[in-house]
Coordinates of C-alpha atoms and ligand atoms in Angstrom, one line a residue:
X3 CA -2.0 17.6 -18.6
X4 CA -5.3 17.0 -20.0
X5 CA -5.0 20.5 -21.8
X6 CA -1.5 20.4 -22.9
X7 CA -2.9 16.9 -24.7
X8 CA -6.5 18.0 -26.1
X9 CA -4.2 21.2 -27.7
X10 CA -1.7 18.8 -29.3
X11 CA -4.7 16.7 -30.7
X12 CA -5.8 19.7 -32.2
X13 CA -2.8 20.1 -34.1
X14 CA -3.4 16.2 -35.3
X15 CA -4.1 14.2 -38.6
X16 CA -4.8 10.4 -39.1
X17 CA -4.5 9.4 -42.4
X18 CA -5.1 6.2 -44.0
X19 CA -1.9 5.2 -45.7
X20 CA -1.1 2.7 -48.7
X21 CA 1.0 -0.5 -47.3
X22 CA 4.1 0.6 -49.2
X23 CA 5.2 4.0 -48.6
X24 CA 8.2 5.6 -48.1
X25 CA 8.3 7.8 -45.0
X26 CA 10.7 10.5 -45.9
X27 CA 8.6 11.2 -48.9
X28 CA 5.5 11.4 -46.7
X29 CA 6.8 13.3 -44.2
X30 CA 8.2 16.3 -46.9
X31 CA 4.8 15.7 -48.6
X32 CA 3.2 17.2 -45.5
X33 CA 5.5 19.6 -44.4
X34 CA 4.5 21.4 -47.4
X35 CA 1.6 22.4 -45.0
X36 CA 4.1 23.2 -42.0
X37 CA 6.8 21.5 -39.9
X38 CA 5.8 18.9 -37.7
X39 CA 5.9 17.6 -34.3
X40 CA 5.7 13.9 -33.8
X41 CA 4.6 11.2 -35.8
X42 CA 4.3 7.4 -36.1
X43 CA 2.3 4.9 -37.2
X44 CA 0.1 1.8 -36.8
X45 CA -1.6 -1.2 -38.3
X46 CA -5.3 -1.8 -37.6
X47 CA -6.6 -3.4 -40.7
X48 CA -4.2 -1.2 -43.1
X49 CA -1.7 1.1 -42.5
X50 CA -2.2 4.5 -40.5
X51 CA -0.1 7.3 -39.5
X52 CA -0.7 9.7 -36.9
X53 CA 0.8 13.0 -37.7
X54 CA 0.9 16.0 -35.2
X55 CA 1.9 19.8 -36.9
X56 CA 3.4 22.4 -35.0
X57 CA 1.0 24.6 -35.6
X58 CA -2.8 24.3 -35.9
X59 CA -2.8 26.2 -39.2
X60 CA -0.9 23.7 -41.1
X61 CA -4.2 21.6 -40.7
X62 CA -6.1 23.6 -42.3
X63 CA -4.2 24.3 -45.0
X64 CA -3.7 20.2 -45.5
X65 CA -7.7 20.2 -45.2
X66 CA -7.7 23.1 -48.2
X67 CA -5.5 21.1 -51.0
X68 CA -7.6 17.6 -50.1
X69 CA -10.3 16.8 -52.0
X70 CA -13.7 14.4 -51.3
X71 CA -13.3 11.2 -53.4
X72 CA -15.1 10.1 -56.3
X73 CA -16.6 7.2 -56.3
X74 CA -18.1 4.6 -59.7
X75 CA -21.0 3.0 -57.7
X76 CA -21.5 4.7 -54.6
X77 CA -21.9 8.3 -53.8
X78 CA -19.2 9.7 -51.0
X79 CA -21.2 12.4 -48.2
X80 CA -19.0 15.1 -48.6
X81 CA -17.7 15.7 -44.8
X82 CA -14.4 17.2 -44.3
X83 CA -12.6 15.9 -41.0
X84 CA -9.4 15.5 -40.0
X85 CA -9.2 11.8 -41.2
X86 CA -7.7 11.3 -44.2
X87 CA -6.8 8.6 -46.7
X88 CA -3.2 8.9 -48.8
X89 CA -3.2 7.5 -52.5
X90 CA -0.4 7.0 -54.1
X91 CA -0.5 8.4 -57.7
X92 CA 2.0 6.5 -59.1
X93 CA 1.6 3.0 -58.3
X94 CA 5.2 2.2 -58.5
X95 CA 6.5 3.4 -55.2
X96 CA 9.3 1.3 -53.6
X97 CA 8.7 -0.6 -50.6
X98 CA 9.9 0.8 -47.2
X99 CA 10.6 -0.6 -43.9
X100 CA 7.9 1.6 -42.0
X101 CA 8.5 1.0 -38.3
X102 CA 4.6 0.6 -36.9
X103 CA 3.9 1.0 -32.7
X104 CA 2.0 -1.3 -31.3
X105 CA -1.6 -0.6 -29.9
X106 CA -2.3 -4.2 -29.1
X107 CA -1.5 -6.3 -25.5
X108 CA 1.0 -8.9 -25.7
X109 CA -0.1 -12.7 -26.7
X110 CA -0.4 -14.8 -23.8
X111 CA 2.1 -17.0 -25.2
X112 CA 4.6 -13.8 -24.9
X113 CA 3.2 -13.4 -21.6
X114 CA 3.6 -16.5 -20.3
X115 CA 7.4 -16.6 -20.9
X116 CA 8.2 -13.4 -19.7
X117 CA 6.6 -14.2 -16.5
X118 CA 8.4 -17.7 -16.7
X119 CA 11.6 -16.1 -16.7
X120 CA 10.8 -13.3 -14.4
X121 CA 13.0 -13.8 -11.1
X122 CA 10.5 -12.8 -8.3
X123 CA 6.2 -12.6 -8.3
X124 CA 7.4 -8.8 -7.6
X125 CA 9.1 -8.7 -11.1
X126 CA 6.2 -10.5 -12.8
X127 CA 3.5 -8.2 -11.7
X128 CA 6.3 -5.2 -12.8
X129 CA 6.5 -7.0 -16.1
X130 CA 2.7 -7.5 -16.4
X131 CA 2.3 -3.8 -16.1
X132 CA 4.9 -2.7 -18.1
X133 CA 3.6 -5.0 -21.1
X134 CA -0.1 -3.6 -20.2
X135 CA -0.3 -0.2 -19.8
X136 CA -0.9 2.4 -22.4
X137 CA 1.6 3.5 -24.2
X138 CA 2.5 6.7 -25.4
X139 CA 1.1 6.4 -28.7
X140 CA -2.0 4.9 -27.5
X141 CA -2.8 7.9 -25.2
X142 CA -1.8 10.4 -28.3
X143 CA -4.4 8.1 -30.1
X144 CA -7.2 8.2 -27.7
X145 CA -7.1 11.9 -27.4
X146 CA -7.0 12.4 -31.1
X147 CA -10.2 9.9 -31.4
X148 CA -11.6 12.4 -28.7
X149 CA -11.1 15.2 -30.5
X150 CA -12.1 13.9 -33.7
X151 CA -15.5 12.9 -32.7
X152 CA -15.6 16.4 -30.8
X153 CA -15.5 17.5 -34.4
X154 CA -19.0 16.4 -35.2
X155 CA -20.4 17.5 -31.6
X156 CA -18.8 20.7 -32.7
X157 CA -21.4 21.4 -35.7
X158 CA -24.4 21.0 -33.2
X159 CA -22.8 22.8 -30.1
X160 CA -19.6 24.5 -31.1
X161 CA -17.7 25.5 -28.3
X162 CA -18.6 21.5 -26.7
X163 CA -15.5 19.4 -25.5
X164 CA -14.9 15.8 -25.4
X165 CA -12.9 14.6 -22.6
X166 CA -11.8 11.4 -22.1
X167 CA -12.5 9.9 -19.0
X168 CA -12.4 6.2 -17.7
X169 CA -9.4 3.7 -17.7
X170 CA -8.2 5.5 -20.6
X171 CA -6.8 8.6 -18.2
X172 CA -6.7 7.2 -14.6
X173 CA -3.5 5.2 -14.8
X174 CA -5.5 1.3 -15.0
X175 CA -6.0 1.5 -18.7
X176 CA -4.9 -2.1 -20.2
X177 CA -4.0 -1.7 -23.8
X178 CA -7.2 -2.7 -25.9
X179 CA -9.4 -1.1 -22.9
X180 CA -12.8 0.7 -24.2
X181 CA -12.5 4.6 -24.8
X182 CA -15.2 6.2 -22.2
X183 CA -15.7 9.9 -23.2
X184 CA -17.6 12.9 -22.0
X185 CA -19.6 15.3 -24.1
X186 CA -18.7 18.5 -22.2
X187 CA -21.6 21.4 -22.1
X188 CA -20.7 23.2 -19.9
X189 CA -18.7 26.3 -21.5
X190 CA -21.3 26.0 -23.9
X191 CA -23.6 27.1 -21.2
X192 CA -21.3 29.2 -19.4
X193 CA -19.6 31.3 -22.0
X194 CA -21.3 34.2 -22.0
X195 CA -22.1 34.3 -17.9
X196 CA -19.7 36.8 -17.5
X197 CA -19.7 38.9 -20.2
X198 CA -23.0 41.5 -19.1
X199 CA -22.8 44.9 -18.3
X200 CA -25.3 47.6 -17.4
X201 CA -29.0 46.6 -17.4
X202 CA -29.7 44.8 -19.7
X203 CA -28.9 40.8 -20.0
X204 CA -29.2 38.4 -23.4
X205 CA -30.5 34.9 -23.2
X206 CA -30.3 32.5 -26.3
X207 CA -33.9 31.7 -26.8
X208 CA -33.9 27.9 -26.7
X209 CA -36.0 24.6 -26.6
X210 CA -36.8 23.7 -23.1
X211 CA -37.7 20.1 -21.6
X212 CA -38.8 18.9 -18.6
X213 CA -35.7 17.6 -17.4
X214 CA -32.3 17.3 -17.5
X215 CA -32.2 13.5 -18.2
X216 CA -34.6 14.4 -21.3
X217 CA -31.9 16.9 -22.4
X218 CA -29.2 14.2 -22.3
X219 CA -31.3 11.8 -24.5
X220 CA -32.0 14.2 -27.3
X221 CA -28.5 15.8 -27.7
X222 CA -26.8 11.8 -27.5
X223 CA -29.5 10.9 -29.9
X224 CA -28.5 13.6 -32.7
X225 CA -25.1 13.2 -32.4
X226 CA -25.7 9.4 -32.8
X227 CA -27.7 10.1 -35.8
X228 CA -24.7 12.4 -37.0
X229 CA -22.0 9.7 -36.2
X230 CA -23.5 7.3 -37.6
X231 CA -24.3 9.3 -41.0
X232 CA -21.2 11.7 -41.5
X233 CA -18.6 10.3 -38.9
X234 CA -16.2 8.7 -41.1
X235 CA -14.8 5.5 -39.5
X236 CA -17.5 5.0 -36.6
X237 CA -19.3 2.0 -37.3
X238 CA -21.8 -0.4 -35.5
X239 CA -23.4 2.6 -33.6
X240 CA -26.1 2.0 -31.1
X241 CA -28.0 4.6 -29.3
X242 CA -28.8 3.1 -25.4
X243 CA -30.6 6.2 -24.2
X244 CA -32.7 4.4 -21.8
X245 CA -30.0 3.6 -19.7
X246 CA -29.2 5.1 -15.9
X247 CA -26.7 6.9 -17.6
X248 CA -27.7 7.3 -21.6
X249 CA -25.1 6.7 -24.2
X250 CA -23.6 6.4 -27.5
X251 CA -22.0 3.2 -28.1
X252 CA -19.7 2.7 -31.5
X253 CA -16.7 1.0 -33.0
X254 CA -13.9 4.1 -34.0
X255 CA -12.9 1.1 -36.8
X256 CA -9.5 3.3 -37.6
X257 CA -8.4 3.6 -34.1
X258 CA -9.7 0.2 -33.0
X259 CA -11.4 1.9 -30.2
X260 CA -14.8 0.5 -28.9
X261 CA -16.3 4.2 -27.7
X262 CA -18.8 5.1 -25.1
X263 CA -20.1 8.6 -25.4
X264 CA -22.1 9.8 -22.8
X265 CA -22.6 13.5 -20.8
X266 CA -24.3 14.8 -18.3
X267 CA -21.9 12.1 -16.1
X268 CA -19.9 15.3 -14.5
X269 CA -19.2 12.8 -11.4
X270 CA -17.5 9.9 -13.4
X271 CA -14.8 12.3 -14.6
X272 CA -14.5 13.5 -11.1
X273 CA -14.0 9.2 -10.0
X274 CA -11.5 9.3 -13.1
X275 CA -9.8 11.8 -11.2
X276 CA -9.9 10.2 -7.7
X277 CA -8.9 6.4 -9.3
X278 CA -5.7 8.7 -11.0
X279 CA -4.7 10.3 -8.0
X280 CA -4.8 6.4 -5.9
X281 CA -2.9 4.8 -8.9
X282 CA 0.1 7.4 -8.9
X283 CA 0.6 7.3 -5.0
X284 CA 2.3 4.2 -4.4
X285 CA 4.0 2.4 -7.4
X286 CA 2.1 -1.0 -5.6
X287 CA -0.6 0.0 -6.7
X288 CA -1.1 0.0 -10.1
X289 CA 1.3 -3.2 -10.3
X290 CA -1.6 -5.0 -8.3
X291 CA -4.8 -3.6 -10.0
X292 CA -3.0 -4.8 -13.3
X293 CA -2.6 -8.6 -11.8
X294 CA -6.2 -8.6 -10.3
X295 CA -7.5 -7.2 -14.1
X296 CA -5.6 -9.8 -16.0
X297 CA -6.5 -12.6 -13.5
X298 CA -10.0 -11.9 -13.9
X299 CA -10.0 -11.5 -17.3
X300 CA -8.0 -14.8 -18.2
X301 CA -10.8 -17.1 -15.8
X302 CA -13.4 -15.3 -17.3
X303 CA -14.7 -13.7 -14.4
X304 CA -14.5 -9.9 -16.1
X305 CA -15.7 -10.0 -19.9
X306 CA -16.5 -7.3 -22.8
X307 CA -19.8 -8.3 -23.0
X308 CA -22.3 -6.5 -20.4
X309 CA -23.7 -8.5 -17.9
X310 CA -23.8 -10.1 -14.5
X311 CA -20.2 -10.3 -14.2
X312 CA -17.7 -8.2 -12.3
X313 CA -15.8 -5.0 -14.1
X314 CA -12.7 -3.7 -14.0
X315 CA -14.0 -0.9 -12.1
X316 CA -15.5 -2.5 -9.2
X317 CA -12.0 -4.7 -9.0
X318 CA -10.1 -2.0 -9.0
X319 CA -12.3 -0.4 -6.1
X320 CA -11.7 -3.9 -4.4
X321 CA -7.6 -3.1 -4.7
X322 CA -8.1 -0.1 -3.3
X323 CA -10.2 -0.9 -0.2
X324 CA -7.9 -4.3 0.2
X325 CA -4.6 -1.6 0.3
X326 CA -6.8 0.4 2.7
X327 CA -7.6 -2.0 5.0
X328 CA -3.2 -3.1 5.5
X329 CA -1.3 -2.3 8.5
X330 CA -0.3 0.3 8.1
X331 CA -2.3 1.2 5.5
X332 CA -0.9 1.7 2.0
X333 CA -3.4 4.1 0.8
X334 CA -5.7 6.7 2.5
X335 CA -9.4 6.6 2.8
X336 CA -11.4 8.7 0.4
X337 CA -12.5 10.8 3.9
X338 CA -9.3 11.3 5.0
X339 CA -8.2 12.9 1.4
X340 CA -11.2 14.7 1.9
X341 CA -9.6 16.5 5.0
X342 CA -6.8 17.0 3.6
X343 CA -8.7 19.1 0.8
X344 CA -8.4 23.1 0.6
X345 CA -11.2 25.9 -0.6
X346 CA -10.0 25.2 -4.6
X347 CA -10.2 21.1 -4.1
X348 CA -14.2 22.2 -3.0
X349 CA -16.3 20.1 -5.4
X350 CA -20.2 19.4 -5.3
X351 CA -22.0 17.8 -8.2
X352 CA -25.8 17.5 -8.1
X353 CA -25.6 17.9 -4.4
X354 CA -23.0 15.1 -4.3
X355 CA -20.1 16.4 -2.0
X356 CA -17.0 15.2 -4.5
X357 CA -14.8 17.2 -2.4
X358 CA -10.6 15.8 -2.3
X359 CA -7.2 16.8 -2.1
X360 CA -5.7 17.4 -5.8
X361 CA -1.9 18.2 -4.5
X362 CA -0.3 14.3 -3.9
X363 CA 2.5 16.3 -2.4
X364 CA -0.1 17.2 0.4
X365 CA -0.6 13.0 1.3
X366 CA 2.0 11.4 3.5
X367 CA 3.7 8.6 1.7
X368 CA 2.8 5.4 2.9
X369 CA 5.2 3.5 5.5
X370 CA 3.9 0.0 4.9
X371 CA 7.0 -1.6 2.9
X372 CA 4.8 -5.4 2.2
X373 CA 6.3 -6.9 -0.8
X374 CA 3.9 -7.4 -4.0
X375 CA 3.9 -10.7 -3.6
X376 CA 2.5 -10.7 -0.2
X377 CA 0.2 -8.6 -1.1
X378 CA -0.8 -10.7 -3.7
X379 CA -1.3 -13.3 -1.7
X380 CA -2.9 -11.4 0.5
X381 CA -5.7 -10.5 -1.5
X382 CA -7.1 -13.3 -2.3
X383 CA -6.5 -14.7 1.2
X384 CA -8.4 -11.5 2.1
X385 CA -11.4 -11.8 -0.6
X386 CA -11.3 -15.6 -0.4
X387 CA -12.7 -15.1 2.9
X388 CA -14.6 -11.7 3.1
X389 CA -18.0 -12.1 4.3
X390 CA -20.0 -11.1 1.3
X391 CA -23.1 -11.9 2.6
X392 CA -23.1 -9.4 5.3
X393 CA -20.9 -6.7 4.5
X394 CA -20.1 -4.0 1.7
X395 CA -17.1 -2.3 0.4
X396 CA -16.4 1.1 0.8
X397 CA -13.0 3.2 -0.3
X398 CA -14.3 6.2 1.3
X399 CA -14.3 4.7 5.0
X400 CA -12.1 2.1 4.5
X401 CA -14.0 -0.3 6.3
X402 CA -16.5 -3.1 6.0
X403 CA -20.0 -1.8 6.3
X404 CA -23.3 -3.7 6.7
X405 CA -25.1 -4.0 3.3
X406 CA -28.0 -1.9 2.7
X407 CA -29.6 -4.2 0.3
X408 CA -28.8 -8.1 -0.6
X409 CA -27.3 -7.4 -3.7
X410 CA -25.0 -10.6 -3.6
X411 CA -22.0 -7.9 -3.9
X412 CA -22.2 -4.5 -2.8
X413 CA -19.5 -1.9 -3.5
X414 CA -20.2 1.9 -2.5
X415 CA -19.8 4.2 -5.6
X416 CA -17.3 6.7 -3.9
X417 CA -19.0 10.1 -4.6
X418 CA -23.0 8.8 -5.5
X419 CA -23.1 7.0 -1.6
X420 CA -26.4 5.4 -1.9
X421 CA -25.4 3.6 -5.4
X422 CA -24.1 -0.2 -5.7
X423 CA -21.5 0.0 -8.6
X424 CA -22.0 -3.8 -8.8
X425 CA -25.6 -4.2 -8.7
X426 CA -25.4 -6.1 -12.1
X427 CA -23.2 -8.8 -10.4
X428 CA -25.2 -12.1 -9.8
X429 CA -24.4 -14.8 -7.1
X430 CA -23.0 -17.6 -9.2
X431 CA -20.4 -14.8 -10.5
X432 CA -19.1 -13.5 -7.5
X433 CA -18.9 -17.1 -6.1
X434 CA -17.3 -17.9 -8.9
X435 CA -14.6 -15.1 -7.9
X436 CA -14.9 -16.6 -4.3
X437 CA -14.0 -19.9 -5.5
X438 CA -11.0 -18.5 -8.3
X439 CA -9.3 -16.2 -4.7
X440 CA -9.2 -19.0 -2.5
X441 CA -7.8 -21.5 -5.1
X442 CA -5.2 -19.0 -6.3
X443 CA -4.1 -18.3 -2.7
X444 CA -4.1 -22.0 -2.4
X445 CA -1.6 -22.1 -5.2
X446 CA 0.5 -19.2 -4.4
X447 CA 0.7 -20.6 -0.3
X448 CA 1.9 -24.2 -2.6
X449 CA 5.2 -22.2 -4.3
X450 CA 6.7 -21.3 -1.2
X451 CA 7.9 -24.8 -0.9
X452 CA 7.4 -25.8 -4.6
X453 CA 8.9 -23.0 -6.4
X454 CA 10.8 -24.7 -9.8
X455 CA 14.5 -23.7 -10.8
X456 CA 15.1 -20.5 -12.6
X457 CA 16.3 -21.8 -15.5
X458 CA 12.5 -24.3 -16.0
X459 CA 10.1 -22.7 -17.9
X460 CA 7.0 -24.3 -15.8
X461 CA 4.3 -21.4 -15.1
X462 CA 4.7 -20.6 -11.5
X463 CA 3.9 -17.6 -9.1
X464 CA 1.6 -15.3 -11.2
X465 CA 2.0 -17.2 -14.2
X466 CA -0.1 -20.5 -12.0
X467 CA -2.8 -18.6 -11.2
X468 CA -3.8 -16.8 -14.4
X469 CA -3.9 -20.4 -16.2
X470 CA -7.6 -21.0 -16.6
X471 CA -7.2 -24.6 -15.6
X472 CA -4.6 -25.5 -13.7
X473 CA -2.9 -29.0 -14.4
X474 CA -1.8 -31.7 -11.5
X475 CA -4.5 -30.6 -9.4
X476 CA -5.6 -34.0 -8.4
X477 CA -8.9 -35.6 -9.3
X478 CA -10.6 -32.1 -8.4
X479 CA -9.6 -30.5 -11.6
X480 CA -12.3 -32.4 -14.4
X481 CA -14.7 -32.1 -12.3
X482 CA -14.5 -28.3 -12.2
X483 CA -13.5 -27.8 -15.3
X484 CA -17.0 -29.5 -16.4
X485 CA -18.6 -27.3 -13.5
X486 CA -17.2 -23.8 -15.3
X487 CA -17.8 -25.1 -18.9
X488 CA -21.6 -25.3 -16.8
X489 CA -21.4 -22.7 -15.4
X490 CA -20.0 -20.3 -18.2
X491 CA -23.1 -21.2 -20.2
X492 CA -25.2 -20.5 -17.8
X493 CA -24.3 -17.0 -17.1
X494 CA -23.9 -16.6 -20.8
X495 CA -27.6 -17.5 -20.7
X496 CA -28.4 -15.6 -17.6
X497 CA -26.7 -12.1 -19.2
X498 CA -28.8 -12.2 -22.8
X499 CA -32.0 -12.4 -20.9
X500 CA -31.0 -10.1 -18.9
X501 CA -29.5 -7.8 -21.6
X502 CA -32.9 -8.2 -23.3
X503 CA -34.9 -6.8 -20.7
X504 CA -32.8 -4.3 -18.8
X505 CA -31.0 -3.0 -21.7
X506 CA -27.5 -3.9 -21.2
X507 CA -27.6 -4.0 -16.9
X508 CA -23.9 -2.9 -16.9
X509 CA -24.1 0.2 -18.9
X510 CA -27.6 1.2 -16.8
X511 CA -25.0 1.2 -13.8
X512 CA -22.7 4.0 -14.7
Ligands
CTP608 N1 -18.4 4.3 -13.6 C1 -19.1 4.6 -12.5 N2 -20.0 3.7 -12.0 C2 -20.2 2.5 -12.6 C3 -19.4 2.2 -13.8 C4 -18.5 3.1 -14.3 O1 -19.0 5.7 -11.9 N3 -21.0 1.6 -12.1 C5 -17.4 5.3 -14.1 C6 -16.0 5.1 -13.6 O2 -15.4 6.4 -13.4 C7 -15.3 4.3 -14.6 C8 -15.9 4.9 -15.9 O3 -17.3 5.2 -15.5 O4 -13.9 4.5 -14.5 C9 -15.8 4.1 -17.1 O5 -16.5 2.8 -16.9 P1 -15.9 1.5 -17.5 O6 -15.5 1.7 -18.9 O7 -16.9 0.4 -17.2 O8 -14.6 1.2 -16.6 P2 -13.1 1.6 -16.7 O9 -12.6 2.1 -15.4 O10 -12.9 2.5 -17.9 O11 -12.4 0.1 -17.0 P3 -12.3 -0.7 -18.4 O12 -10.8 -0.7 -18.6 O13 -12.9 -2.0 -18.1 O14 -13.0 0.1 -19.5
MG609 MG1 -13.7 2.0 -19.8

């Protein structure tokens, strides 16, 4: 899938379009360079269209008869992508009605009343999801933005790839979610493995460091320099090199996407991968990862900014392990899709035994039939009470393990065992979480009895507990809503200090 989807990007344009345009017209404009495939467009401070050829040629031949602009005061670098910007020559174009998609998650207001007039907490997570995930257009957009930037990488290192990776590909991507990708090496380094015969063999002569890590930091630091000069449309890019896993952090300001670049991080596509395979099993799944997301996000307890909080990733690990731990269990321990594994699933990365079954038609369904309510309920009954203090969280086993360290929360990373992939999370936060579970289970335990009439639109079920404060909670309620402002300051506090010394503590963790 990822193939068919990096060869269609290839075939792709993104222009820059004036507001008032008429869509026939700039649909036969371009077919003068062949027919095309699929197109649409999309507002992110202007107009932009996304237009996919049938054939690769046709781009080419659309890069030939465009020309670099002229500008009074400034002087334009002369770099020839495959983003483009459409003037109108004659000013007096009619207006059209273009139809733009939408790359943005609904308002909460919208939210709120769809989930007001769902019928069921099963239908509001369905809804939630539905109104969440990616959509078409967004994925066609996220690989185009990958292949774009794999154009520049592509002037150092020709035959590189950049692969998505991340929420963007494993089935938990909210729309709006960060754009993680993966400068890809390796056929750079394999290519010519196999073509020797007879005696003799060619090696490149090349520049050699002491170690890989090094390696990584020079290559992201060139192409940083080279994004930041010639990529048209990356803005606000930051080079954070010294992390555990080095980067390239920048704003793709046409796509809207906020991108991390990073290689060398073989073993985060291969989690991509796993996370994919867990969110397409059961159709629960992703419903309740999606509810846990957006519940975090609305109290606070996730945010964009690094720091001590909890990520998406490490809640979504906690779903997982949660639907591991049911009776019957809902989804299979990473060990037991291990066994289920054959010779071509065999995977090591830097001695790291990444080793699963690809095939879902190899994993028996589940035959745990719990509603999504329950299980709702459920997991915040479950991580209302789980005894942090002592034990850690581990999707491989599937069972509570003693901590190895006092990290306040410890969650195994599935493939790199001896690594916490919440070591940035501090105490306050994850009481804070421990706190927001048991008064949402609290709330969902009060509907049972309390739930209003159909035709009311007063939040209840999974509307009530994504409210950040909810009212007629008795005398309780201004006192923690001073304790959060508090609190929220504090950590606020606690993550710029933090961020000032450690270099942004959540990006050193992937
Ligand atoms: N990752 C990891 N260990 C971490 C953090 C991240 O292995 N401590 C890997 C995971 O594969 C994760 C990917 O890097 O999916 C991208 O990280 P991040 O952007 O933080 O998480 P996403 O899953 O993409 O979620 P979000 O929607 O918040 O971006
Ligand atoms: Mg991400």
């Amino acid at each position: 899938m990822q193939n068919e989807r990096r060869e269609q990007a290839q075939r792709t344009v993104l222009i820059h379009c004036p507001e008032k345009i008429s869509e026939n017209k700039f649909l036969k404009y371009l077919s003068q360079h062949g027919p095309i495939n699929n197109h649409f467009f999309y507002e992110s401070f202007g107009l932009y269209a996304v237009v996919e050829f049938c054939r690769k040629e046709s781009v080419g031949s659309l890069q030939n008869g465009t020309q670099t602009p002229n500008m009074a005061m400034e002087t334009a670098i002369p770099f020839r992508s495959r983003f483009l910007s459409l003037k109108l020559k004659n000013q007096t174009s009619k207006q059209s009605c273009i139809q733009s998609s939408n790359q943005l998650p609904p308002s909460n207001r919208k939210l709120f009343e769809l989930l007001c007039y769902a019928e069921s907490i099963d239908d509001q997570l369905n809804t939630l999801l539905k109104e969440f995930q990616l959509t078409e257009e967004n994925t066609k957009l996220r690989y185009l933005t990958c292949s774009l930037i794999e154009d520049i990488a592509a002037a150092y290192f020709p035959d590189c790839v950049v692969r998505p990776f991340g929420s963007s590909v494993n089935t938990f991507g909210k729309l709006g979610c960060d754009l993680d990708m993966f400068l890809d090496l390796d056929e750079t380094r394999n290519l010519s493995t196999h073509k020797t015969s007879g005696n003799f063999l060619m090696e490149f002569q090349v520049k050699n460091v002491p170690s890989e890590r090094i390696a990584t930091q020079k290559i992201l630091s060139v192409i940083g320099e080279c994004l930041d000069h010639f990529g048209p449309g990356c803005v606000g890019v930051q080079k954070i090199l010294n992390a555990r896993c080095p980067l390239v952090r920048f704003s793709h300001q046409a796509s809207g996407f906020q991108c991390d670049l990073t290689t060398n991080n073989k073993i985060a596509l291969t989690s991509s991968e796993l996370l994919y395979i867990y969110g397409t099993l059961d159709s629960r799944v992703r419903a309740l990862v999606f509810g846990i997301r957006c519940w975090a996000r609305a109290h606070s307890l996730t945010s964009s900014i690094p720091g001590a909080w909890i990520t998406n990733f490490s809640l979504t690990m906690m779903v997982i392990f949660f639907l591991q731990r049911r009776s019957p269990p809902i989804l299979p321990t990473l060990d037991s899709l291990k066994t289920l594994a054959d010779a071509e699933d065999k995977c090591i990365i830097e001695g790291n035994n990444c080793t699963f079954v690809h095939d879902l038609n190899r994993i028996k369904p589940s035959g745990n039939t719990e509603t999504l309510e329950l299980l709702l309920k459920e997991f915040f009954e479950y991580f209302g009470n789980f005894a942090f203090n002592k034990n850690s969280i581990n999707i491989r086993q599937g069972r509570e393990q003693n901590k190895p360290d006092s990290s306040p929360l410890y969650i195994q990373n599935p493939f790199e065992t001896s690594l916490n992939i919440s070591k940035n999370v501090s105490q306050s936060q994850l009481q804070k979480f421990v706190d927001l579970a048991q008064e949402s289970a609290w709330i969902l335990q009060q509907e049972d009895t309390h739930r209003p009439s159909v035709s009311s639109n007063q939040p209840w079920g999974l509307a009530a507990v994504l409210l950040p404060s909810v009212p007629n909670r008795g005398s309780l309620t201004k006192k923690k809503r001073k304790r959060s402002a508090n609190e929220r300051v504090k950590n606020l506090l606690e993550s710029l200090k933090s961020n000032r010394t450690a270099n942004f503590t959540e990006t050193n963790e992937k």
